[in-house]
Amino acid sequence: MFDLRPVGYVLGLLVSVLGATMLLPLGVDLYMRNGHWQSFAEAALITIVIGVFLTLACANAVTRGLSLQQTFLLTTGVWLVLPVFGALPFVFGATEAAYVDAFFEAMSGLTTTGSTVLTGLDQLPEGILLWRGLLQWFGGIGIIIVAMVFLPELRVGGMQIFRSEGFDTFGKILPRATEIASRIWVIYLTLTLFCAAAYASLGMDVFDAIVHAMTTVATGGFANSDASFGAFGPGVEYAAVVFMLLAALPFVRYVQLVAGSARPLWIDSQIRAFFLTVLALVSVMTLWLVLGDAAGGEFALRKALFNTVSIVTGTGYASADYMQWGAFAVVVFFFAGLIGGCAGSTSCSIKVFRYQLLMASISTQVKRLYAPHGIFEPRYQGRPVAEDVLNSVMAFFVLFFVTLGVVAILLGLTGLDFITAVSGAATALGNIGPGLGPVIGPAGTFAELNDTAKWILSAAMLIGRLELMAVFVLFTAAFWRT
């Protein structure tokens, strides 16, 4: 019989921790005398009590490592259960949101998607704004640990190619995750503090600097203003670009760097490909703005740089309404969002390494066509790539675009127009943030969508954040029989 107690034990612990973190915005609202602290008190009480009882009920089952089935279930369960409770402050708080809206906001936060249903952010109490930032910050560090510990072992989407990066975890998932988390935590917190200090020194007030630092390093994109980064000056935009790029790099390289080995950071082909991609896209968009007389000089470079990096990394900030830059710019931003950053970072979408493996496989097949007797094999980082890795990557690409099509069709059936449905599916599945069009574009929100569309998009965020296969495998009969 399948034992759910080890999964329940970990979920109970995480739910309890989530409830405890609600005391932070509670304290902020008390300090600011906003009068909304009671909503966090109610949400914290419910969350902590349920989390503690679940932990105690399942504690007697934690005697050994997780099985493969339990690991898959835990990976999906974390990102499904935590938004259920993370939504409570939005329901009880100043937003008084319907539960579907609250769940959408919490899912968008924890998956670091950055899509929002809230308007009037400038008038919201500090507690709610801090809670949104905390959700994304915890989601950011959570997905790093999942990408470094769980996905390589689960052989999801070609991530098993990174097993040689130093993580022998199978059968020891929880102890190893704890060890890795302790290293990542220090680096993640340090980046956040440096980012907050940079923002504060460039004109942000301290509260805004802290919240935006959390959502920047998490590449989440929640802002404290309806104008997003359009509310801040040029210096802040440049600082944000630096930290979005840093957060989109593999955190394992930072671990190695802190340990005294800088060479892996400089020779990583994934990092080089990522920066070359960003450079090419920024150059194209800057040239487009200049030639189209939309902007010129430093202004064109800054707007192209900030918004392109924001979309490629999946952060989702906006400092301008790029829907006004013309059809070419809109198309570029749509496909840029499907690139993503590096594996093992807080960024999202397909990821650079998968495109590298795809091109390596295509190149090998072409060589075999004109030299059928030759021996060719795809290589990554100078090493041969195993057949199962390539199969996983190809399966990921097929599944990603099939899922995108299905989600877009479902959204269309709810009454959304073509642009909103397709871009909404892409931004949710890719965890990018804003979509396209007048409704969910960079100048809009997801508040106007119907409830059914919001539930579909919430599911797509979860599926995309966990690299698709980790979720879909739970719906196969063979998984439960194994």
GROMACS .gro file of C-alpha atoms in nm:
model
  482
    1MET     CA    1   0.000   0.000   0.000
    2PHE     CA    2   0.127   0.347  -0.091
    3ASP     CA    3   0.230   0.529   0.227
    4LEU     CA    4   0.137   0.898   0.221
    5ARG     CA    5   0.263   0.976   0.571
    6PRO     CA    6   0.622   1.077   0.479
    7VAL     CA    7   0.477   1.319   0.224
    8GLY     CA    8   0.225   1.447   0.477
    9TYR     CA    9   0.498   1.498   0.736
   10VAL     CA   10   0.704   1.725   0.510
   11LEU     CA   11   0.396   1.911   0.391
   12GLY     CA   12   0.290   1.965   0.750
   13LEU     CA   13   0.628   2.111   0.838
   14LEU     CA   14   0.623   2.346   0.540
   15VAL     CA   15   0.265   2.457   0.608
   16SER     CA   16   0.362   2.532   0.968
   17VAL     CA   17   0.661   2.738   0.853
   18LEU     CA   18   0.440   2.924   0.606
   19GLY     CA   19   0.200   3.008   0.889
   20ALA     CA   20   0.486   3.132   1.105
   21THR     CA   21   0.606   3.366   0.831
   22MET     CA   22   0.265   3.535   0.833
   23LEU     CA   23   0.374   3.690   1.162
   24LEU     CA   24   0.619   3.912   0.970
   25PRO     CA   25   0.355   4.108   0.775
   26LEU     CA   26   0.140   4.099   1.091
   27GLY     CA   27   0.420   4.282   1.276
   28VAL     CA   28   0.462   4.530   0.990
   29ASP     CA   29   0.092   4.616   0.990
   30LEU     CA   30   0.100   4.659   1.368
   31TYR     CA   31   0.403   4.887   1.342
   32MET     CA   32   0.246   5.092   1.059
   33ARG     CA   33  -0.089   5.099   1.245
   34ASN     CA   34  -0.276   4.987   0.938
   35GLY     CA   35  -0.543   4.800   1.131
   36HIS     CA   36  -0.519   4.490   0.912
   37TRP     CA   37  -0.298   4.278   1.137
   38GLN     CA   38  -0.597   4.070   1.251
   39SER     CA   39  -0.627   3.916   0.904
   40PHE     CA   40  -0.273   3.781   0.931
   41ALA     CA   41  -0.340   3.661   1.284
   42GLU     CA   42  -0.642   3.460   1.167
   43ALA     CA   43  -0.460   3.320   0.865
   44ALA     CA   44  -0.151   3.233   1.072
   45LEU     CA   45  -0.357   3.055   1.338
   46ILE     CA   46  -0.544   2.841   1.085
   47THR     CA   47  -0.229   2.759   0.889
   48ILE     CA   48  -0.009   2.676   1.189
   49VAL     CA   49  -0.272   2.461   1.361
   50ILE     CA   50  -0.340   2.253   1.047
   51GLY     CA   51   0.031   2.226   0.971
   52VAL     CA   52   0.121   2.112   1.323
   53PHE     CA   53  -0.157   1.854   1.338
   54LEU     CA   54  -0.060   1.715   0.997
   55THR     CA   55   0.304   1.692   1.107
   56LEU     CA   56   0.219   1.514   1.432
   57ALA     CA   57  -0.019   1.275   1.259
   58CYS     CA   58   0.249   1.165   1.011
   59ALA     CA   59   0.562   1.186   1.229
   60ASN     CA   60   0.579   0.814   1.306
   61ALA     CA   61   0.631   0.727   0.937
   62VAL     CA   62   0.957   0.918   0.882
   63THR     CA   63   1.206   0.636   0.927
   64ARG     CA   64   1.382   0.620   0.591
   65GLY     CA   65   1.431   0.801   0.261
   66LEU     CA   66   1.149   0.881   0.022
   67SER     CA   67   1.060   0.641  -0.255
   68LEU     CA   68   1.038   0.759  -0.616
   69GLN     CA   69   0.659   0.783  -0.598
   70GLN     CA   70   0.669   0.977  -0.272
   71THR     CA   71   0.925   1.218  -0.417
   72PHE     CA   72   0.708   1.292  -0.720
   73LEU     CA   73   0.404   1.338  -0.499
   74LEU     CA   74   0.589   1.563  -0.255
   75THR     CA   75   0.731   1.781  -0.533
   76THR     CA   76   0.385   1.854  -0.671
   77GLY     CA   77   0.216   1.857  -0.331
   78VAL     CA   78   0.431   2.141  -0.200
   79TRP     CA   79   0.335   2.377  -0.482
   80LEU     CA   80  -0.031   2.273  -0.459
   81VAL     CA   81  -0.083   2.284  -0.082
   82LEU     CA   82   0.113   2.598   0.009
   83PRO     CA   83  -0.091   2.831  -0.216
   84VAL     CA   84  -0.408   2.698  -0.051
   85PHE     CA   85  -0.291   2.851   0.277
   86GLY     CA   86  -0.090   3.134   0.125
   87ALA     CA   87  -0.417   3.265  -0.018
   88LEU     CA   88  -0.577   3.319   0.325
   89PRO     CA   89  -0.427   3.666   0.398
   90PHE     CA   90  -0.571   3.792   0.069
   91VAL     CA   91  -0.915   3.659   0.165
   92PHE     CA   92  -0.914   3.793   0.522
   93GLY     CA   93  -0.707   4.106   0.453
   94ALA     CA   94  -0.758   4.450   0.301
   95THR     CA   95  -0.801   4.304  -0.048
   96GLU     CA   96  -1.103   4.095   0.064
   97ALA     CA   97  -1.049   3.891  -0.250
   98ALA     CA   98  -1.268   3.603  -0.359
   99TYR     CA   99  -1.089   3.275  -0.294
  100VAL     CA  100  -1.024   3.212  -0.665
  101ASP     CA  101  -0.845   3.547  -0.688
  102ALA     CA  102  -0.657   3.485  -0.363
  103PHE     CA  103  -0.546   3.140  -0.478
  104PHE     CA  104  -0.440   3.279  -0.817
  105GLU     CA  105  -0.230   3.548  -0.645
  106ALA     CA  106  -0.072   3.298  -0.405
  107MET     CA  107   0.001   3.047  -0.682
  108SER     CA  108   0.148   3.324  -0.897
  109GLY     CA  109   0.364   3.426  -0.601
  110LEU     CA  110   0.496   3.085  -0.500
  111THR     CA  111   0.561   2.981  -0.860
  112THR     CA  112   0.733   3.321  -0.911
  113THR     CA  113   0.511   3.384  -1.212
  114GLY     CA  114   0.426   3.742  -1.122
  115SER     CA  115   0.082   3.766  -1.283
  116THR     CA  116  -0.156   3.954  -1.056
  117VAL     CA  117  -0.528   4.008  -1.008
  118LEU     CA  118  -0.478   4.298  -0.768
  119THR     CA  119  -0.518   4.663  -0.863
  120GLY     CA  120  -0.456   4.976  -0.662
  121LEU     CA  121  -0.128   4.837  -0.529
  122ASP     CA  122  -0.012   5.185  -0.428
  123GLN     CA  123  -0.296   5.203  -0.173
  124LEU     CA  124  -0.264   4.852  -0.026
  125PRO     CA  125  -0.135   4.817   0.332
  126GLU     CA  126   0.231   4.729   0.376
  127GLY     CA  127   0.148   4.389   0.525
  128ILE     CA  128  -0.018   4.264   0.207
  129LEU     CA  129   0.262   4.399  -0.011
  130LEU     CA  130   0.521   4.230   0.210
  131TRP     CA  131   0.326   3.904   0.200
  132ARG     CA  132   0.330   3.908  -0.180
  133GLY     CA  133   0.706   3.962  -0.171
  134LEU     CA  134   0.758   3.683   0.082
  135LEU     CA  135   0.558   3.437  -0.126
  136GLN     CA  136   0.780   3.499  -0.426
  137TRP     CA  137   1.099   3.496  -0.220
  138PHE     CA  138   1.017   3.158  -0.066
  139GLY     CA  139   0.905   3.027  -0.405
  140GLY     CA  140   1.237   3.133  -0.555
  141ILE     CA  141   1.458   2.948  -0.310
  142GLY     CA  142   1.217   2.655  -0.317
  143ILE     CA  143   1.245   2.607  -0.691
  144ILE     CA  144   1.626   2.624  -0.675
  145ILE     CA  145   1.627   2.334  -0.429
  146VAL     CA  146   1.376   2.140  -0.639
  147ALA     CA  147   1.587   2.196  -0.952
  148MET     CA  148   1.911   2.096  -0.779
  149VAL     CA  149   1.786   1.803  -0.571
  150PHE     CA  150   1.457   1.662  -0.696
  151LEU     CA  151   1.429   1.709  -1.074
  152PRO     CA  152   1.770   1.554  -1.160
  153GLU     CA  153   1.676   1.245  -0.960
  154LEU     CA  154   1.330   1.230  -1.114
  155ARG     CA  155   1.488   1.253  -1.461
  156VAL     CA  156   1.248   1.530  -1.562
  157GLY     CA  157   1.301   1.716  -1.888
  158GLY     CA  158   1.669   1.630  -1.924
  159MET     CA  159   1.758   1.764  -1.579
  160GLN     CA  160   1.938   1.436  -1.507
  161ILE     CA  161   2.232   1.577  -1.701
  162PHE     CA  162   2.311   1.784  -1.391
  163ARG     CA  163   2.334   1.488  -1.154
  164SER     CA  164   2.712   1.499  -1.196
  165GLU     CA  165   2.714   1.849  -1.046
  166GLY     CA  166   2.766   1.691  -0.707
  167PHE     CA  167   2.428   1.579  -0.581
  168ASP     CA  168   2.398   1.208  -0.511
  169THR     CA  169   2.058   1.224  -0.348
  170PHE     CA  170   1.834   0.933  -0.433
  171GLY     CA  171   1.706   0.759  -0.124
  172LYS     CA  172   1.844   1.048   0.080
  173ILE     CA  173   1.630   1.326  -0.062
  174LEU     CA  174   1.537   1.500   0.264
  175PRO     CA  175   1.880   1.502   0.435
  176ARG     CA  176   2.049   1.609   0.113
  177ALA     CA  177   1.789   1.880   0.049
  178THR     CA  178   1.851   2.017   0.397
  179GLU     CA  179   2.226   2.026   0.339
  180ILE     CA  180   2.197   2.196   0.001
  181ALA     CA  181   1.933   2.440   0.129
  182SER     CA  182   2.166   2.556   0.404
  183ARG     CA  183   2.428   2.652   0.142
  184ILE     CA  184   2.182   2.809  -0.099
  185TRP     CA  185   2.009   3.002   0.180
  186VAL     CA  186   2.319   3.206   0.259
  187ILE     CA  187   2.386   3.290  -0.107
  188TYR     CA  188   2.020   3.369  -0.176
  189LEU     CA  189   1.990   3.592   0.130
  190THR     CA  190   2.317   3.769   0.048
  191LEU     CA  191   2.201   3.847  -0.306
  192THR     CA  192   1.873   3.980  -0.167
  193LEU     CA  193   2.048   4.206   0.086
  194PHE     CA  194   2.284   4.346  -0.178
  195CYS     CA  195   1.988   4.406  -0.409
  196ALA     CA  196   1.792   4.586  -0.136
  197ALA     CA  197   2.095   4.800  -0.051
  198ALA     CA  198   2.139   4.892  -0.419
  199TYR     CA  199   1.773   4.989  -0.454
  200ALA     CA  200   1.776   5.195  -0.134
  201SER     CA  201   2.094   5.377  -0.236
  202LEU     CA  202   1.934   5.468  -0.571
  203GLY     CA  203   1.625   5.633  -0.427
  204MET     CA  204   1.377   5.363  -0.323
  205ASP     CA  205   1.242   5.389   0.030
  206VAL     CA  206   1.354   5.108   0.259
  207PHE     CA  207   1.027   4.913   0.252
  208ASP     CA  208   1.001   4.920  -0.129
  209ALA     CA  209   1.369   4.827  -0.156
  210ILE     CA  210   1.323   4.519   0.063
  211VAL     CA  211   1.010   4.392  -0.111
  212HIS     CA  212   1.143   4.456  -0.462
  213ALA     CA  213   1.473   4.292  -0.372
  214MET     CA  214   1.284   3.977  -0.272
  215THR     CA  215   1.082   3.970  -0.594
  216THR     CA  216   1.386   4.054  -0.809
  217VAL     CA  217   1.615   3.780  -0.677
  218ALA     CA  218   1.322   3.537  -0.701
  219THR     CA  219   1.268   3.660  -1.061
  220GLY     CA  220   0.906   3.688  -0.955
  221GLY     CA  221   0.806   4.038  -1.059
  222PHE     CA  222   0.551   4.141  -0.796
  223ALA     CA  223   0.580   4.520  -0.753
  224ASN     CA  224   0.438   4.760  -0.496
  225SER     CA  225   0.295   4.992  -0.760
  226ASP     CA  226   0.053   4.952  -1.048
  227ALA     CA  227   0.320   5.118  -1.263
  228SER     CA  228   0.567   4.841  -1.171
  229PHE     CA  229   0.922   4.971  -1.230
  230GLY     CA  230   0.789   5.264  -1.430
  231ALA     CA  231   0.750   5.435  -1.092
  232PHE     CA  232   1.127   5.444  -1.034
  233GLY     CA  233   1.427   5.619  -1.186
  234PRO     CA  234   1.688   5.502  -1.438
  235GLY     CA  235   1.942   5.395  -1.176
  236VAL     CA  236   1.695   5.153  -1.018
  237GLU     CA  237   1.621   4.998  -1.358
  238TYR     CA  238   1.989   4.931  -1.424
  239ALA     CA  239   2.032   4.780  -1.076
  240ALA     CA  240   1.733   4.555  -1.135
  241VAL     CA  241   1.884   4.432  -1.462
  242VAL     CA  242   2.203   4.328  -1.282
  243PHE     CA  243   2.024   4.130  -1.014
  244MET     CA  244   1.772   3.972  -1.251
  245LEU     CA  245   2.065   3.842  -1.456
  246LEU     CA  246   2.246   3.716  -1.145
  247ALA     CA  247   1.933   3.535  -1.027
  248ALA     CA  248   1.895   3.367  -1.367
  249LEU     CA  249   2.234   3.194  -1.339
  250PRO     CA  250   2.279   2.842  -1.192
  251PHE     CA  251   2.308   2.873  -0.816
  252VAL     CA  252   2.530   2.566  -0.806
  253ARG     CA  253   2.797   2.789  -0.964
  254TYR     CA  254   2.765   3.031  -0.672
  255VAL     CA  255   2.806   2.739  -0.430
  256GLN     CA  256   3.122   2.638  -0.614
  257LEU     CA  257   3.241   2.999  -0.624
  258VAL     CA  258   3.200   3.037  -0.247
  259ALA     CA  259   3.387   2.708  -0.204
  260GLY     CA  260   3.682   2.864  -0.389
  261SER     CA  261   3.627   2.731  -0.741
  262ALA     CA  262   3.548   3.011  -0.988
  263ARG     CA  263   3.637   2.818  -1.304
  264PRO     CA  264   3.299   2.637  -1.344
  265LEU     CA  265   3.125   2.975  -1.353
  266TRP     CA  266   3.340   3.104  -1.637
  267ILE     CA  267   3.340   2.791  -1.854
  268ASP     CA  268   2.970   2.702  -1.823
  269SER     CA  269   2.840   2.696  -2.181
  270GLN     CA  270   2.486   2.749  -2.057
  271ILE     CA  271   2.584   3.082  -1.898
  272ARG     CA  272   2.764   3.197  -2.211
  273ALA     CA  273   2.467   3.104  -2.430
  274PHE     CA  274   2.231   3.285  -2.193
  275PHE     CA  275   2.427   3.611  -2.204
  276LEU     CA  276   2.470   3.592  -2.581
  277THR     CA  277   2.093   3.545  -2.619
  278VAL     CA  278   2.019   3.843  -2.395
  279LEU     CA  279   2.275   4.057  -2.579
  280ALA     CA  280   2.125   3.970  -2.917
  281LEU     CA  281   1.767   4.040  -2.807
  282VAL     CA  282   1.856   4.369  -2.637
  283SER     CA  283   2.049   4.483  -2.945
  284VAL     CA  284   1.756   4.403  -3.173
  285MET     CA  285   1.502   4.578  -2.950
  286THR     CA  286   1.721   4.886  -2.902
  287LEU     CA  287   1.771   4.916  -3.277
  288TRP     CA  288   1.397   4.872  -3.332
  289LEU     CA  289   1.313   5.154  -3.091
  290VAL     CA  290   1.572   5.388  -3.242
  291LEU     CA  291   1.481   5.320  -3.605
  292GLY     CA  292   1.112   5.341  -3.528
  293ASP     CA  293   1.155   5.677  -3.355
  294ALA     CA  294   0.986   5.532  -3.048
  295ALA     CA  295   1.286   5.638  -2.840
  296GLY     CA  296   1.650   5.722  -2.884
  297GLY     CA  297   1.987   5.715  -2.714
  298GLU     CA  298   2.020   5.599  -2.355
  299PHE     CA  299   1.642   5.588  -2.304
  300ALA     CA  300   1.596   5.335  -2.585
  301LEU     CA  301   1.881   5.120  -2.456
  302ARG     CA  302   1.751   5.127  -2.098
  303LYS     CA  303   1.392   5.041  -2.185
  304ALA     CA  304   1.497   4.765  -2.424
  305LEU     CA  305   1.749   4.627  -2.175
  306PHE     CA  306   1.521   4.630  -1.872
  307ASN     CA  307   1.208   4.490  -2.034
  308THR     CA  308   1.392   4.228  -2.241
  309VAL     CA  309   1.587   4.097  -1.941
  310SER     CA  310   1.267   4.099  -1.735
  311ILE     CA  311   1.084   3.884  -1.990
  312VAL     CA  312   1.373   3.646  -2.071
  313THR     CA  313   1.439   3.575  -1.703
  314GLY     CA  314   1.066   3.541  -1.637
  315THR     CA  315   1.069   3.818  -1.378
  316GLY     CA  316   0.780   4.006  -1.535
  317TYR     CA  317   0.852   4.363  -1.428
  318ALA     CA  318   0.765   4.635  -1.677
  319SER     CA  319   0.902   4.987  -1.704
  320ALA     CA  320   0.706   5.067  -2.019
  321ASP     CA  321   0.402   4.940  -2.209
  322TYR     CA  322   0.585   4.752  -2.481
  323MET     CA  323   0.251   4.675  -2.646
  324GLN     CA  324   0.289   5.027  -2.790
  325TRP     CA  325   0.625   4.945  -2.954
  326GLY     CA  326   0.470   4.776  -3.255
  327ALA     CA  327   0.389   4.424  -3.375
  328PHE     CA  328   0.754   4.324  -3.418
  329ALA     CA  329   0.836   4.404  -3.054
  330VAL     CA  330   0.531   4.211  -2.933
  331VAL     CA  331   0.636   3.902  -3.129
  332VAL     CA  332   0.993   3.927  -2.998
  333PHE     CA  333   0.875   3.952  -2.638
  334PHE     CA  334   0.639   3.657  -2.684
  335PHE     CA  335   0.917   3.424  -2.801
  336ALA     CA  336   1.175   3.573  -2.561
  337GLY     CA  337   0.955   3.462  -2.274
  338LEU     CA  338   0.979   3.104  -2.398
  339ILE     CA  339   1.358   3.100  -2.365
  340GLY     CA  340   1.410   3.140  -1.990
  341GLY     CA  341   1.731   3.148  -1.790
  342CYS     CA  342   1.966   2.875  -1.673
  343ALA     CA  343   1.876   2.546  -1.505
  344GLY     CA  344   1.915   2.560  -1.127
  345SER     CA  345   1.823   2.928  -1.106
  346THR     CA  346   1.506   3.107  -0.999
  347SER     CA  347   1.417   3.181  -1.363
  348CYS     CA  348   1.152   2.994  -1.554
  349SER     CA  349   1.028   2.873  -1.893
  350ILE     CA  350   1.204   2.617  -2.117
  351LYS     CA  351   1.564   2.704  -2.010
  352VAL     CA  352   1.871   2.767  -2.221
  353PHE     CA  353   2.031   2.424  -2.176
  354ARG     CA  354   1.738   2.250  -2.344
  355TYR     CA  355   1.780   2.463  -2.655
  356GLN     CA  356   2.151   2.379  -2.651
  357LEU     CA  357   2.075   2.007  -2.632
  358LEU     CA  358   1.811   2.040  -2.903
  359MET     CA  359   2.059   2.210  -3.136
  360ALA     CA  360   2.327   1.952  -3.055
  361SER     CA  361   2.085   1.672  -3.143
  362ILE     CA  362   1.980   1.840  -3.470
  363SER     CA  363   2.343   1.901  -3.564
  364THR     CA  364   2.424   1.535  -3.504
  365GLN     CA  365   2.133   1.418  -3.717
  366VAL     CA  366   2.236   1.649  -4.003
  367LYS     CA  367   2.593   1.513  -3.994
  368ARG     CA  368   2.460   1.158  -4.008
  369LEU     CA  369   2.263   1.247  -4.322
  370TYR     CA  370   2.565   1.348  -4.527
  371ALA     CA  371   2.804   1.098  -4.360
  372PRO     CA  372   2.589   0.791  -4.280
  373HIS     CA  373   2.889   0.580  -4.189
  374GLY     CA  374   3.041   0.838  -3.957
  375ILE     CA  375   3.020   0.818  -3.580
  376PHE     CA  376   2.868   1.131  -3.434
  377GLU     CA  377   2.725   1.195  -3.091
  378PRO     CA  378   2.575   1.509  -2.940
  379ARG     CA  379   2.788   1.674  -2.673
  380TYR     CA  380   2.718   1.920  -2.394
  381GLN     CA  381   2.996   2.095  -2.202
  382GLY     CA  382   3.240   1.877  -2.395
  383ARG     CA  383   3.081   1.555  -2.271
  384PRO     CA  384   2.871   1.302  -2.467
  385VAL     CA  385   2.500   1.328  -2.396
  386ALA     CA  386   2.321   1.006  -2.304
  387GLU     CA  387   2.028   0.894  -2.515
  388ASP     CA  388   1.785   0.911  -2.221
  389VAL     CA  389   1.875   1.278  -2.165
  390LEU     CA  390   1.799   1.366  -2.528
  391ASN     CA  391   1.476   1.170  -2.516
  392SER     CA  392   1.372   1.357  -2.203
  393VAL     CA  393   1.449   1.693  -2.363
  394MET     CA  394   1.258   1.608  -2.681
  395ALA     CA  395   0.965   1.485  -2.474
  396PHE     CA  396   0.973   1.809  -2.276
  397PHE     CA  397   0.957   2.025  -2.589
  398VAL     CA  398   0.669   1.825  -2.733
  399LEU     CA  399   0.480   1.820  -2.403
  400PHE     CA  400   0.539   2.191  -2.342
  401PHE     CA  401   0.392   2.306  -2.672
  402VAL     CA  402   0.109   2.051  -2.665
  403THR     CA  403   0.018   2.167  -2.314
  404LEU     CA  404   0.043   2.531  -2.422
  405GLY     CA  405  -0.200   2.458  -2.705
  406VAL     CA  406  -0.443   2.274  -2.478
  407VAL     CA  407  -0.437   2.552  -2.217
  408ALA     CA  408  -0.488   2.816  -2.486
  409ILE     CA  409  -0.787   2.623  -2.625
  410LEU     CA  410  -0.940   2.586  -2.279
  411LEU     CA  411  -0.895   2.958  -2.215
  412GLY     CA  412  -1.054   3.032  -2.551
  413LEU     CA  413  -1.354   2.817  -2.456
  414THR     CA  414  -1.406   3.039  -2.150
  415GLY     CA  415  -1.459   3.335  -2.381
  416LEU     CA  416  -1.114   3.494  -2.399
  417ASP     CA  417  -0.994   3.641  -2.728
  418PHE     CA  418  -0.712   3.474  -2.923
  419ILE     CA  419  -0.427   3.700  -2.809
  420THR     CA  420  -0.530   3.684  -2.444
  421ALA     CA  421  -0.580   3.307  -2.453
  422VAL     CA  422  -0.249   3.224  -2.626
  423SER     CA  423  -0.034   3.473  -2.437
  424GLY     CA  424  -0.208   3.385  -2.110
  425ALA     CA  425  -0.131   3.017  -2.165
  426ALA     CA  426   0.232   3.099  -2.248
  427THR     CA  427   0.286   3.334  -1.956
  428ALA     CA  428   0.131   3.090  -1.706
  429LEU     CA  429   0.302   2.776  -1.837
  430GLY     CA  430   0.632   2.963  -1.871
  431ASN     CA  431   0.585   3.146  -1.536
  432ILE     CA  432   0.668   3.473  -1.712
  433GLY     CA  433   0.424   3.725  -1.564
  434PRO     CA  434   0.248   3.966  -1.799
  435GLY     CA  435   0.079   3.848  -2.113
  436LEU     CA  436  -0.003   4.038  -2.430
  437GLY     CA  437  -0.296   4.253  -2.531
  438PRO     CA  438  -0.492   4.527  -2.354
  439VAL     CA  439  -0.628   4.298  -2.081
  440ILE     CA  440  -0.330   4.102  -1.942
  441GLY     CA  441  -0.049   4.296  -2.109
  442PRO     CA  442   0.217   4.492  -1.919
  443ALA     CA  443  -0.030   4.775  -1.852
  444GLY     CA  444  -0.311   4.544  -1.735
  445THR     CA  445  -0.388   4.271  -1.482
  446PHE     CA  446  -0.563   3.934  -1.478
  447ALA     CA  447  -0.848   4.070  -1.263
  448GLU     CA  448  -1.093   4.094  -1.555
  449LEU     CA  449  -1.067   3.726  -1.646
  450ASN     CA  450  -1.349   3.493  -1.551
  451ASP     CA  451  -1.309   3.251  -1.260
  452THR     CA  452  -1.274   2.945  -1.481
  453ALA     CA  453  -0.985   3.105  -1.670
  454LYS     CA  454  -0.814   3.191  -1.341
  455TRP     CA  455  -0.834   2.829  -1.222
  456ILE     CA  456  -0.696   2.706  -1.556
  457LEU     CA  457  -0.409   2.956  -1.539
  458SER     CA  458  -0.335   2.860  -1.177
  459ALA     CA  459  -0.304   2.495  -1.283
  460ALA     CA  460  -0.081   2.594  -1.575
  461MET     CA  461   0.149   2.789  -1.340
  462LEU     CA  462   0.191   2.481  -1.121
  463ILE     CA  463   0.254   2.250  -1.418
  464GLY     CA  464   0.506   2.486  -1.575
  465ARG     CA  465   0.696   2.555  -1.257
  466LEU     CA  466   0.753   2.183  -1.198
  467GLU     CA  467   0.870   2.116  -1.555
  468LEU     CA  468   0.544   1.948  -1.666
  469MET     CA  469   0.637   1.581  -1.637
  470ALA     CA  470   0.668   1.590  -1.258
  471VAL     CA  471   0.297   1.674  -1.247
  472PHE     CA  472   0.165   1.474  -1.541
  473VAL     CA  473   0.324   1.151  -1.421
  474LEU     CA  474   0.084   1.154  -1.124
  475PHE     CA  475  -0.207   1.102  -1.365
  476THR     CA  476  -0.073   0.779  -1.512
  477ALA     CA  477  -0.194   0.443  -1.385
  478ALA     CA  478   0.153   0.291  -1.424
  479PHE     CA  479   0.297   0.537  -1.173
  480TRP     CA  480   0.066   0.419  -0.897
  481ARG     CA  481   0.115   0.052  -0.981
  482THR     CA  482   0.496   0.066  -0.977
   0.00000   0.00000   0.00000
